[in-house]
CSV table of C-alpha atoms in Angstrom, one decimal:
chain,number,residue,atom,x,y,z
A,307,MET,CA,0.0,0.0,0.0
A,308,ALA,CA,1.5,3.3,-1.1
A,309,GLY,CA,2.3,5.7,1.8
A,310,ARG,CA,2.7,4.9,5.5
A,311,LEU,CA,0.5,6.0,8.3
A,312,SER,CA,2.0,7.9,11.2
A,313,ARG,CA,1.6,6.6,14.7
A,314,ARG,CA,-1.0,9.4,15.4
A,315,GLU,CA,-3.0,8.3,12.4
A,316,ILE,CA,-2.9,4.6,13.4
A,317,GLU,CA,-4.1,5.6,16.9
A,318,ALA,CA,-6.9,7.6,15.5
A,319,LEU,CA,-7.9,4.7,13.3
A,320,GLN,CA,-7.9,2.4,16.3
A,321,ALA,CA,-10.0,4.9,18.3
A,322,THR,CA,-12.5,5.1,15.4
A,323,VAL,CA,-13.0,1.3,15.3
A,324,GLY,CA,-13.1,1.1,19.1
A,325,ARG,CA,-15.8,3.7,19.6
A,326,GLY,CA,-19.2,2.4,20.7
A,327,ASN,CA,-21.3,4.8,18.7
A,328,LEU,CA,-19.9,4.3,15.1
A,329,THR,CA,-22.8,6.2,13.5
A,330,ALA,CA,-21.9,9.3,15.6
A,331,ALA,CA,-18.2,8.8,14.7
A,332,ALA,CA,-19.0,8.6,11.0
A,333,ALA,CA,-21.1,11.8,11.2
A,334,GLU,CA,-18.4,13.6,13.1
A,335,LEU,CA,-15.7,12.7,10.5
A,336,GLN,CA,-18.0,13.6,7.6
A,337,GLU,CA,-18.7,17.0,9.2
A,338,LYS,CA,-15.0,17.7,9.6
A,339,LEU,CA,-14.3,16.8,5.9
A,340,GLU,CA,-17.1,18.9,4.7
A,341,SER,CA,-16.0,21.8,6.8
A,342,LEU,CA,-12.5,21.6,5.3
A,343,GLU,CA,-13.8,21.4,1.7
A,344,ASN,CA,-16.3,24.2,2.2
A,345,THR,CA,-14.0,26.6,4.0
A,346,PRO,CA,-14.5,30.1,2.6
A,347,LEU,CA,-11.5,32.2,1.4
A,348,ASP,CA,-12.1,35.8,0.5
A,349,ILE,CA,-9.2,37.7,-1.1
A,350,ALA,CA,-9.4,41.5,-1.6
A,351,ILE,CA,-7.5,43.2,-4.4
A,352,THR,CA,-7.2,46.9,-4.0
A,353,GLY,CA,-5.1,49.8,-5.3
A,354,GLU,CA,-5.3,52.8,-7.7
A,355,SER,CA,-7.5,52.7,-10.8
A,356,GLY,CA,-5.5,51.4,-13.8
A,357,ALA,CA,-3.0,49.4,-11.6
A,358,GLY,CA,-4.1,46.1,-13.1
A,359,LYS,CA,-6.3,44.9,-10.2
A,360,SER,CA,-8.9,43.3,-12.5
A,361,SER,CA,-6.2,41.6,-14.6
A,362,LEU,CA,-4.6,40.2,-11.5
A,363,VAL,CA,-8.0,38.8,-10.3
A,364,ASN,CA,-8.4,37.0,-13.6
A,365,ALA,CA,-4.8,35.7,-13.7
A,366,ILE,CA,-5.1,34.2,-10.2
A,367,LEU,CA,-8.4,32.6,-11.2
A,368,GLY,CA,-6.8,31.3,-14.4
A,369,LEU,CA,-9.2,33.3,-16.7
A,370,HIS,CA,-8.7,35.4,-19.8
A,371,ASP,CA,-9.9,39.0,-19.4
A,372,ASP,CA,-12.7,38.2,-21.9
A,373,ASP,CA,-13.7,34.8,-20.4
A,374,GLU,CA,-17.2,34.3,-18.9
A,375,GLY,CA,-17.0,35.1,-15.2
A,376,ALA,CA,-13.8,37.2,-15.6
A,377,ALA,CA,-13.4,40.6,-13.9
A,378,LYS,CA,-14.0,43.5,-16.3
A,379,THR,CA,-10.8,45.3,-17.4
A,380,GLY,CA,-10.1,48.5,-19.2
A,381,VAL,CA,-8.1,51.7,-19.5
A,382,THR,CA,-10.7,53.6,-17.5
A,383,GLN,CA,-12.0,52.9,-14.1
A,384,THR,CA,-14.2,49.8,-14.4
A,385,THR,CA,-14.8,48.9,-10.7
A,386,MET,CA,-17.2,51.2,-8.8
A,387,GLU,CA,-18.1,48.8,-6.0
A,388,PRO,CA,-16.7,45.6,-4.6
A,389,MET,CA,-17.2,42.8,-7.1
A,390,ALA,CA,-16.9,39.1,-6.1
A,391,TYR,CA,-15.4,36.7,-8.6
A,392,PRO,CA,-15.8,33.0,-7.5
A,393,HIS,CA,-13.1,30.5,-8.5
A,394,PRO,CA,-14.3,28.4,-11.5
A,395,ARG,CA,-14.0,25.1,-9.6
A,396,LEU,CA,-14.2,26.2,-5.9
A,397,PRO,CA,-17.1,28.6,-5.4
A,398,ASN,CA,-16.2,29.1,-1.8
A,399,VAL,CA,-13.0,30.8,-2.9
A,400,LYS,CA,-13.7,34.4,-4.0
A,401,LEU,CA,-11.5,37.2,-5.3
A,402,TRP,CA,-12.9,40.7,-4.7
A,403,ASP,CA,-12.0,43.5,-7.1
A,404,LEU,CA,-12.4,46.6,-5.0
A,405,PRO,CA,-12.9,50.2,-6.2
A,406,GLY,CA,-9.8,52.2,-7.0
A,407,ILE,CA,-8.1,54.3,-4.3
A,408,GLY,CA,-6.2,57.6,-4.8
A,409,THR,CA,-8.8,60.1,-5.6
A,410,LYS,CA,-8.7,63.5,-3.7
A,411,ASN,CA,-11.7,62.4,-1.7
A,412,PHE,CA,-10.2,59.1,-0.7
A,413,GLN,CA,-10.2,58.4,3.1
A,414,ALA,CA,-8.8,55.0,4.1
A,415,ASP,CA,-11.0,54.4,7.1
A,416,LYS,CA,-14.2,55.3,5.2
A,417,TYR,CA,-13.1,53.2,2.2
A,418,LEU,CA,-12.6,50.1,4.3
A,419,ASN,CA,-16.1,50.5,5.8
A,420,GLN,CA,-17.6,51.0,2.4
A,421,VAL,CA,-16.1,47.8,1.0
A,422,ASN,CA,-17.0,45.8,4.2
A,423,PHE,CA,-13.5,45.0,5.3
A,424,LYS,CA,-14.6,42.3,7.8
A,425,LYS,CA,-15.4,39.7,5.1
A,426,TYR,CA,-11.8,39.5,3.6
A,427,ASP,CA,-9.1,37.2,4.8
A,428,PHE,CA,-6.3,39.5,3.5
A,429,PHE,CA,-5.7,42.4,1.2
A,430,ILE,CA,-3.4,42.7,-1.8
A,431,ILE,CA,-2.5,46.3,-2.5
A,432,VAL,CA,-1.6,46.8,-6.1
A,433,SER,CA,0.4,49.6,-7.8
A,434,ALA,CA,1.7,49.7,-11.4
A,435,THR,CA,4.1,52.5,-10.7
A,436,ARG,CA,5.1,53.9,-7.3
A,437,PHE,CA,3.5,53.3,-4.0
A,438,THR,CA,2.1,56.6,-2.5
A,439,SER,CA,0.8,57.9,0.8
A,440,HIS,CA,-2.6,56.6,-0.2
A,441,HIS,CA,-1.3,53.0,-0.2
A,442,ILE,CA,0.4,53.5,3.1
A,443,THR,CA,-2.6,55.1,4.7
A,444,LEU,CA,-4.8,52.2,3.5
A,445,ALA,CA,-2.3,49.6,4.8
A,446,ARG,CA,-2.2,51.2,8.2
A,447,GLU,CA,-5.9,51.1,8.5
A,448,ILE,CA,-6.0,47.5,7.4
A,449,HIS,CA,-3.3,46.7,10.1
A,450,LYS,CA,-5.3,48.5,12.8
A,451,LEU,CA,-8.3,46.3,11.9
A,452,GLY,CA,-6.2,43.1,12.5
A,453,LYS,CA,-6.0,42.1,8.8
A,454,ARG,CA,-3.0,41.1,6.8
A,455,PHE,CA,-1.9,43.0,3.6
A,456,TYR,CA,0.7,42.5,0.9
A,457,TYR,CA,2.1,45.1,-1.5
A,458,VAL,CA,2.2,44.0,-5.2
A,459,ARG,CA,4.0,46.0,-7.9
A,460,SER,CA,2.2,45.0,-11.1
A,461,LYS,CA,3.0,45.2,-14.8
A,462,VAL,CA,6.7,44.6,-14.3
A,463,ASP,CA,6.8,42.9,-17.8
A,464,ILE,CA,6.0,46.2,-19.3
A,465,ASP,CA,8.9,47.9,-17.6
A,466,LEU,CA,11.3,45.1,-18.6
A,467,ASN,CA,10.2,45.3,-22.3
A,468,ALA,CA,10.8,49.1,-22.2
A,469,GLU,CA,14.3,48.5,-20.7
A,470,LYS,CA,15.2,45.9,-23.3
A,471,ARG,CA,15.8,48.6,-25.8
A,472,LYS,CA,19.0,49.5,-23.9
A,473,LYS,CA,22.3,47.9,-25.0
A,474,ASN,CA,23.3,47.0,-21.4
A,475,PHE,CA,19.9,45.5,-20.4
A,476,ASN,CA,20.0,43.0,-17.6
A,477,GLU,CA,16.7,41.6,-16.4
A,478,ALA,CA,17.8,40.7,-12.9
A,479,ARG,CA,19.3,44.1,-12.3
A,480,THR,CA,16.2,45.9,-13.7
A,481,LEU,CA,13.9,43.9,-11.4
A,482,GLN,CA,16.1,44.7,-8.4
A,483,GLU,CA,16.0,48.4,-9.3
A,484,ILE,CA,12.2,48.3,-9.5
A,485,ARG,CA,12.1,46.5,-6.1
A,486,GLU,CA,14.5,49.0,-4.5
A,487,ASP,CA,12.5,52.0,-5.8
A,488,CYS,CA,9.3,50.6,-4.4
A,489,LEU,CA,10.9,49.9,-1.0
A,490,LYS,CA,12.4,53.4,-1.0
A,491,ASN,CA,9.0,55.0,-1.7
A,492,LEU,CA,7.3,53.0,1.0
A,493,ARG,CA,10.0,53.8,3.6
A,494,GLU,CA,9.8,57.5,2.8
A,495,ALA,CA,6.1,57.4,3.2
A,496,GLY,CA,6.5,55.9,6.7
A,497,GLU,CA,6.4,52.1,6.1
A,498,ALA,CA,9.0,50.7,8.5
A,499,SER,CA,9.5,47.1,7.1
A,500,PRO,CA,7.8,46.9,3.7
A,501,ARG,CA,7.6,43.7,1.6
A,502,VAL,CA,7.0,44.1,-2.1
A,503,PHE,CA,6.2,41.4,-4.6
A,504,LEU,CA,6.8,42.0,-8.3
A,505,LEU,CA,4.2,40.4,-10.6
A,506,SER,CA,2.9,40.3,-14.1
A,507,SER,CA,-0.7,39.2,-14.7
A,508,TRP,CA,0.3,38.0,-18.1
A,509,GLU,CA,3.3,35.9,-16.8
A,510,LEU,CA,2.0,34.7,-13.4
A,511,ALA,CA,4.5,31.9,-13.2
A,512,ASN,CA,7.4,34.4,-13.4
A,513,TYR,CA,8.9,37.0,-11.0
A,514,ASP,CA,7.6,36.9,-7.4
A,515,PHE,CA,4.3,35.0,-7.7
A,516,GLN,CA,5.8,31.9,-6.1
A,517,LEU,CA,7.2,34.0,-3.3
A,518,LEU,CA,3.9,35.6,-2.7
A,519,GLN,CA,2.1,32.3,-2.8
A,520,GLU,CA,4.5,30.8,-0.2
A,521,THR,CA,4.2,33.8,2.0
A,522,LEU,CA,0.4,33.4,2.0
A,523,GLU,CA,0.7,29.7,2.7
A,524,ASN,CA,2.8,30.4,5.8
A,525,GLU,CA,0.5,33.1,7.1
A,526,LEU,CA,-2.9,31.5,6.5
A,527,ASP,CA,-4.4,29.0,9.0
A,528,ALA,CA,-4.4,25.3,8.0
A,529,GLN,CA,-7.9,25.3,6.5
A,530,LYS,CA,-7.5,28.5,4.6
A,531,ARG,CA,-4.1,27.4,3.3
A,532,HIS,CA,-5.7,24.1,2.1
A,533,VAL,CA,-8.3,25.8,-0.1
A,534,PHE,CA,-5.8,28.5,-1.2
A,535,ILE,CA,-3.4,25.9,-2.6
A,536,LEU,CA,-6.2,23.9,-4.3
A,537,ALA,CA,-7.4,27.2,-5.9
A,538,LEU,CA,-4.0,28.0,-7.5
A,539,SER,CA,-3.7,27.6,-11.3
A,540,ASN,CA,-1.6,24.7,-12.4
A,541,ILE,CA,1.2,26.8,-13.8
A,542,SER,CA,4.3,25.1,-12.3
A,543,ALA,CA,5.5,21.7,-11.1
A,544,LYS,CA,5.9,23.1,-7.6
A,545,ILE,CA,2.2,24.0,-7.4
A,546,LEU,CA,1.3,20.5,-8.6
A,547,GLU,CA,3.5,19.1,-5.9
A,548,LYS,CA,1.8,21.3,-3.2
A,549,LYS,CA,-1.6,20.3,-4.4
A,550,LYS,CA,-0.7,16.6,-4.2
A,551,ALA,CA,0.7,17.1,-0.7
A,552,GLU,CA,-2.4,18.8,0.5
A,553,LEU,CA,-4.7,16.1,-0.9
A,554,GLN,CA,-2.4,13.3,0.3
A,555,GLU,CA,-2.6,14.7,3.9
A,556,HIS,CA,-6.4,14.2,3.9
A,557,ILE,CA,-6.6,10.7,2.4
A,558,TRP,CA,-6.2,9.0,5.7
A,559,ALA,CA,-9.1,11.2,7.1
A,560,VAL,CA,-11.3,10.1,4.2
A,561,ALA,CA,-10.3,6.5,4.8
A,562,ARG,CA,-11.2,6.8,8.5
A,563,LEU,CA,-14.6,8.0,7.5
A,564,SER,CA,-14.9,4.8,5.3
A,565,CYS,CA,-13.7,2.8,8.3
A,566,ALA,CA,-16.3,4.2,10.6
A,567,ILE,CA,-19.1,3.5,8.1
A,568,GLY,CA,-17.6,0.0,7.3
A,569,ALA,CA,-17.7,-0.9,11.0
A,570,VAL,CA,-21.5,-0.3,11.2
A,571,PRO,CA,-23.0,-3.8,11.0
A,572,VAL,CA,-25.6,-3.1,8.2
A,573,PRO,CA,-25.1,-5.4,5.2
A,574,GLY,CA,-24.3,-3.4,2.0
A,575,LEU,CA,-24.0,-0.1,3.8
A,576,SER,CA,-20.3,0.2,3.6
A,577,LEU,CA,-20.0,-0.8,-0.1
A,578,THR,CA,-22.6,1.8,-1.1
A,579,CYS,CA,-20.9,4.5,1.0
A,580,ASP,CA,-17.4,3.6,0.0
A,581,VAL,CA,-18.3,3.9,-3.7
A,582,ALA,CA,-19.9,7.3,-3.1
A,583,ILE,CA,-16.8,8.5,-1.1
A,584,LEU,CA,-14.5,7.3,-3.9
A,585,VAL,CA,-16.5,9.0,-6.7
A,586,GLY,CA,-16.6,12.3,-4.8
A,587,HIS,CA,-12.9,12.5,-4.0
A,588,MET,CA,-11.7,11.1,-7.3
A,589,LYS,CA,-13.6,13.9,-9.1
A,590,ARG,CA,-12.1,16.4,-6.7
A,591,TYR,CA,-8.6,15.2,-7.5
A,592,CYS,CA,-9.2,15.5,-11.2
A,593,GLU,CA,-10.6,19.0,-10.9
A,594,ALA,CA,-7.8,20.1,-8.6
A,595,PHE,CA,-5.2,19.0,-11.3
A,596,GLY,CA,-7.2,20.4,-14.2
A,597,LEU,CA,-8.3,17.0,-15.6
A,598,ASP,CA,-11.7,18.2,-16.6
A,599,ASP,CA,-13.1,19.4,-20.0
A,600,GLU,CA,-13.5,23.0,-18.9
A,601,SER,CA,-10.0,23.4,-17.4
A,602,LEU,CA,-8.4,21.7,-20.4
A,603,SER,CA,-10.3,23.9,-22.9
A,604,ARG,CA,-9.3,27.0,-21.0
A,605,LEU,CA,-5.6,25.9,-20.9
A,606,ALA,CA,-5.6,25.1,-24.6
A,607,GLN,CA,-6.9,28.5,-25.4
A,608,GLN,CA,-4.3,30.1,-23.2
A,609,VAL,CA,-1.3,28.3,-24.7
A,610,ASP,CA,-2.9,28.3,-28.2
A,611,LYS,CA,-2.8,24.5,-28.7
A,612,PRO,CA,-5.6,22.0,-29.6
A,613,VAL,CA,-7.3,20.4,-26.7
A,614,ALA,CA,-6.7,17.0,-28.3
A,615,GLU,CA,-2.9,17.7,-28.1
A,616,LEU,CA,-3.2,18.2,-24.3
A,617,LYS,CA,-5.4,15.2,-23.8
A,618,SER,CA,-3.0,13.0,-25.8
A,619,VAL,CA,-0.6,13.0,-22.8
A,620,ILE,CA,-3.2,11.8,-20.3
A,621,LYS,CA,-2.2,8.2,-19.8
A,622,LYS,CA,-3.5,7.0,-16.5
A,623,SER,CA,-6.5,9.1,-15.4
A,624,PRO,CA,-10.0,9.6,-16.6
A,625,LEU,CA,-11.5,13.1,-16.9
A,626,ALA,CA,-13.7,14.2,-14.0
A,627,SER,CA,-16.9,13.7,-16.1
A,628,GLU,CA,-16.0,10.0,-16.6
A,629,ILE,CA,-15.9,9.2,-12.9
A,630,THR,CA,-19.1,7.4,-12.0
A,631,GLU,CA,-20.1,4.6,-9.7
A,632,GLU,CA,-19.7,2.2,-12.5
A,633,PHE,CA,-16.1,3.4,-13.1
A,634,VAL,CA,-15.3,3.0,-9.4
A,635,LEU,CA,-16.8,-0.5,-9.3
A,636,THR,CA,-14.7,-1.4,-12.3
A,637,VAL,CA,-11.6,-0.1,-10.6
A,638,LEU,CA,-12.4,-2.0,-7.5
A,639,SER,CA,-12.9,-5.3,-9.3
A,640,ARG,CA,-9.6,-4.9,-11.3
A,641,SER,CA,-7.5,-3.8,-8.3
A,642,GLY,CA,-8.1,-6.8,-6.1
A,643,CYS,CA,-9.8,-4.6,-3.6
A,644,GLY,CA,-13.1,-5.9,-4.9
A,645,ALA,CA,-12.4,-9.2,-3.2
A,646,LEU,CA,-11.9,-7.4,0.1
A,647,MET,CA,-15.3,-5.7,-0.4
A,648,VAL,CA,-17.0,-9.0,-1.0
A,649,LEU,CA,-15.3,-10.4,2.1
A,650,GLU,CA,-16.6,-7.4,4.0
A,651,LEU,CA,-20.2,-8.2,3.0
A,652,VAL,CA,-19.8,-11.7,4.3
A,653,LEU,CA,-18.2,-10.5,7.6
A,654,ASN,CA,-21.1,-8.1,8.2
A,655,PHE,CA,-23.2,-11.1,9.0
A,656,VAL,CA,-20.9,-12.1,11.8
A,657,PRO,CA,-21.7,-9.6,14.6
A,658,ALA,CA,-18.5,-9.1,16.6
A,659,LEU,CA,-15.9,-10.1,14.1
A,660,GLY,CA,-17.8,-8.5,11.2
A,661,SER,CA,-17.9,-5.0,12.5
A,662,LEU,CA,-14.2,-4.9,13.3
A,663,ALA,CA,-13.0,-6.5,10.1
A,664,GLY,CA,-15.5,-4.5,8.0
A,665,GLY,CA,-14.1,-1.2,9.3
A,666,VAL,CA,-10.5,-2.2,8.6
A,667,ILE,CA,-11.3,-3.5,5.1
A,668,SER,CA,-13.1,-0.3,4.3
A,669,PHE,CA,-10.1,1.7,5.5
A,670,VAL,CA,-7.6,-0.3,3.5
A,671,THR,CA,-9.7,-0.2,0.3
A,672,THR,CA,-10.4,3.5,0.4
A,673,TYR,CA,-6.8,4.5,1.4
A,674,TYR,CA,-5.2,2.3,-1.2
A,675,LEU,CA,-7.4,3.4,-4.1
A,676,LEU,CA,-7.3,7.1,-3.3
A,677,GLN,CA,-3.6,7.0,-2.9
A,678,SER,CA,-3.1,5.2,-6.2
A,679,PHE,CA,-5.5,7.5,-8.0
A,680,LEU,CA,-3.8,10.6,-6.6
A,681,ASP,CA,-0.5,9.4,-7.9
A,682,ASP,CA,-1.9,8.9,-11.3
A,683,THR,CA,-3.7,12.3,-11.6
A,684,ALA,CA,-0.6,14.2,-10.3
A,685,GLU,CA,1.5,12.4,-12.9
A,686,ASP,CA,-0.9,13.2,-15.8
A,687,ALA,CA,-1.2,16.8,-14.6
A,688,GLN,CA,2.6,17.1,-14.9
A,689,ASN,CA,2.4,15.6,-18.4
A,690,ILE,CA,-0.2,18.2,-19.4
A,691,LEU,CA,1.9,21.1,-17.9
A,692,THR,CA,4.9,19.9,-19.9
A,693,LYS,CA,3.0,19.6,-23.1
A,694,ALA,CA,1.2,22.9,-22.7
A,695,PHE,CA,4.4,24.9,-22.3
A,696,GLU,CA,6.7,23.1,-24.7
A,697,PRO,CA,7.6,25.0,-27.9
A,698,LYS,CA,5.3,24.5,-30.8
A,699,ALA,CA,6.6,22.4,-33.7
A,700,LYS,CA,7.6,24.6,-36.6
A,701,LYS,CA,5.5,24.1,-39.7
A,702,SER,CA,7.5,23.0,-42.8
A,703,ILE,CA,7.5,25.4,-45.7
C-alpha cells in the first residue's frame, strides 16, 4: 500500500474502530471533511485605478480577461463597487475586485467600511508605478483592523520590455532596481519594514508570484491554506506538488470515515458509502489538477494549442466527467480490492468479528485506491503542464 500512516493516524484509526457509537463517529468525521472542503476564502484586491487589479484577479483565477466570469478590465475605471469573482471550480473561494483608491476624496477608514473589510481574509494592495501615501494610509488602517496586507508591484513585464531597448539591459538588475525603488518610496512614506512582490498578470509563473504564494501559505491557517493551494492555477511543477501534498494529507481522514461506516453492521451499507466516497474524492482530484473538460479547454486557449494535443498525454487518469459509480466499481474489481469488499459483505453477517473486520477492510480499500488515484492524476497533470508549455513544432515550408 502506497504511503505509510503515522503513529498518530494509526491511533486515530484504532480509536474510530473502538468507539461504541460508530454512527456518531462517522457523522463527526463527515462533518470535519465537509468543513474543510467548504472553508471560505475571500481575497481583496485593491489599489489605484488602472493598476491592473482586475487583470490580477483574472490571472489568479486562471481566466482570460474576456472569459465568462472574468473581472472586467479596461483603461478607464471599471470597478465602482466591490465585485466578487468566484473560483471556476471552488465557489467558496472568491477574489474581490475593490474600487480604486487615490482620488482626492479618498479616506482610508471610510473606504474600508464602504467595502465591508470584515469579510476579507487578507488584502493585496496593487500599484503599477510607485506606492504613495494613499497606499500607506490604507495599509495602516488594514493593520489596525487586524487584517494582513501585501504590496504588489504589477506590470513589471511592461517595464522590462521598455528597458530591453537599452544595450546594457540586464533583467535581474532591472527587477532589483524596481524593487528597491518601491521599497524606498514605501519607507519614505512611513512604512518601516515593507515587503513588495513583483508580478505580471500575463506571466504569473514568473517573477515573485511563487514567493507571494509561499508567504500566504505560511501566514494562513491550515484550513484557509488548504483551499488556497487547491485554488491555484496549475502553472508550475511546484504548485502541482503542493496540491498533491495537501490532498495526500487528507486521504487518511477520508479512509477513517470509510472505516467508521464500514464498522457499522448493516449489510451493504459500507460498499454503497465507499463507492460514493471514492466517486466524490476522485472527481475532486481530477478537478484540482485540471483534468476536466472546462479546465483543459481554458488551458488550450491560453497556450494556443488544440485540446486534443493536451489530452493526448493523459495516460492513467479519466476526466472528471468520466468518474461514475460504474467506473469505481470497475476499478475495485480490477485492483483486487473488490475481493476485500465482497469479504466485508460476508463478515457483516458475523456480529462481533464482522464490525471490526469490515471497518479495517473499508479503510484499506479507500486508502489504497485514493492514494493510487492521486499518484496517477498528479503524474498526468505534470504531463499536461509539460505539453502545454513546450515550444510549438515549426511548420514545414
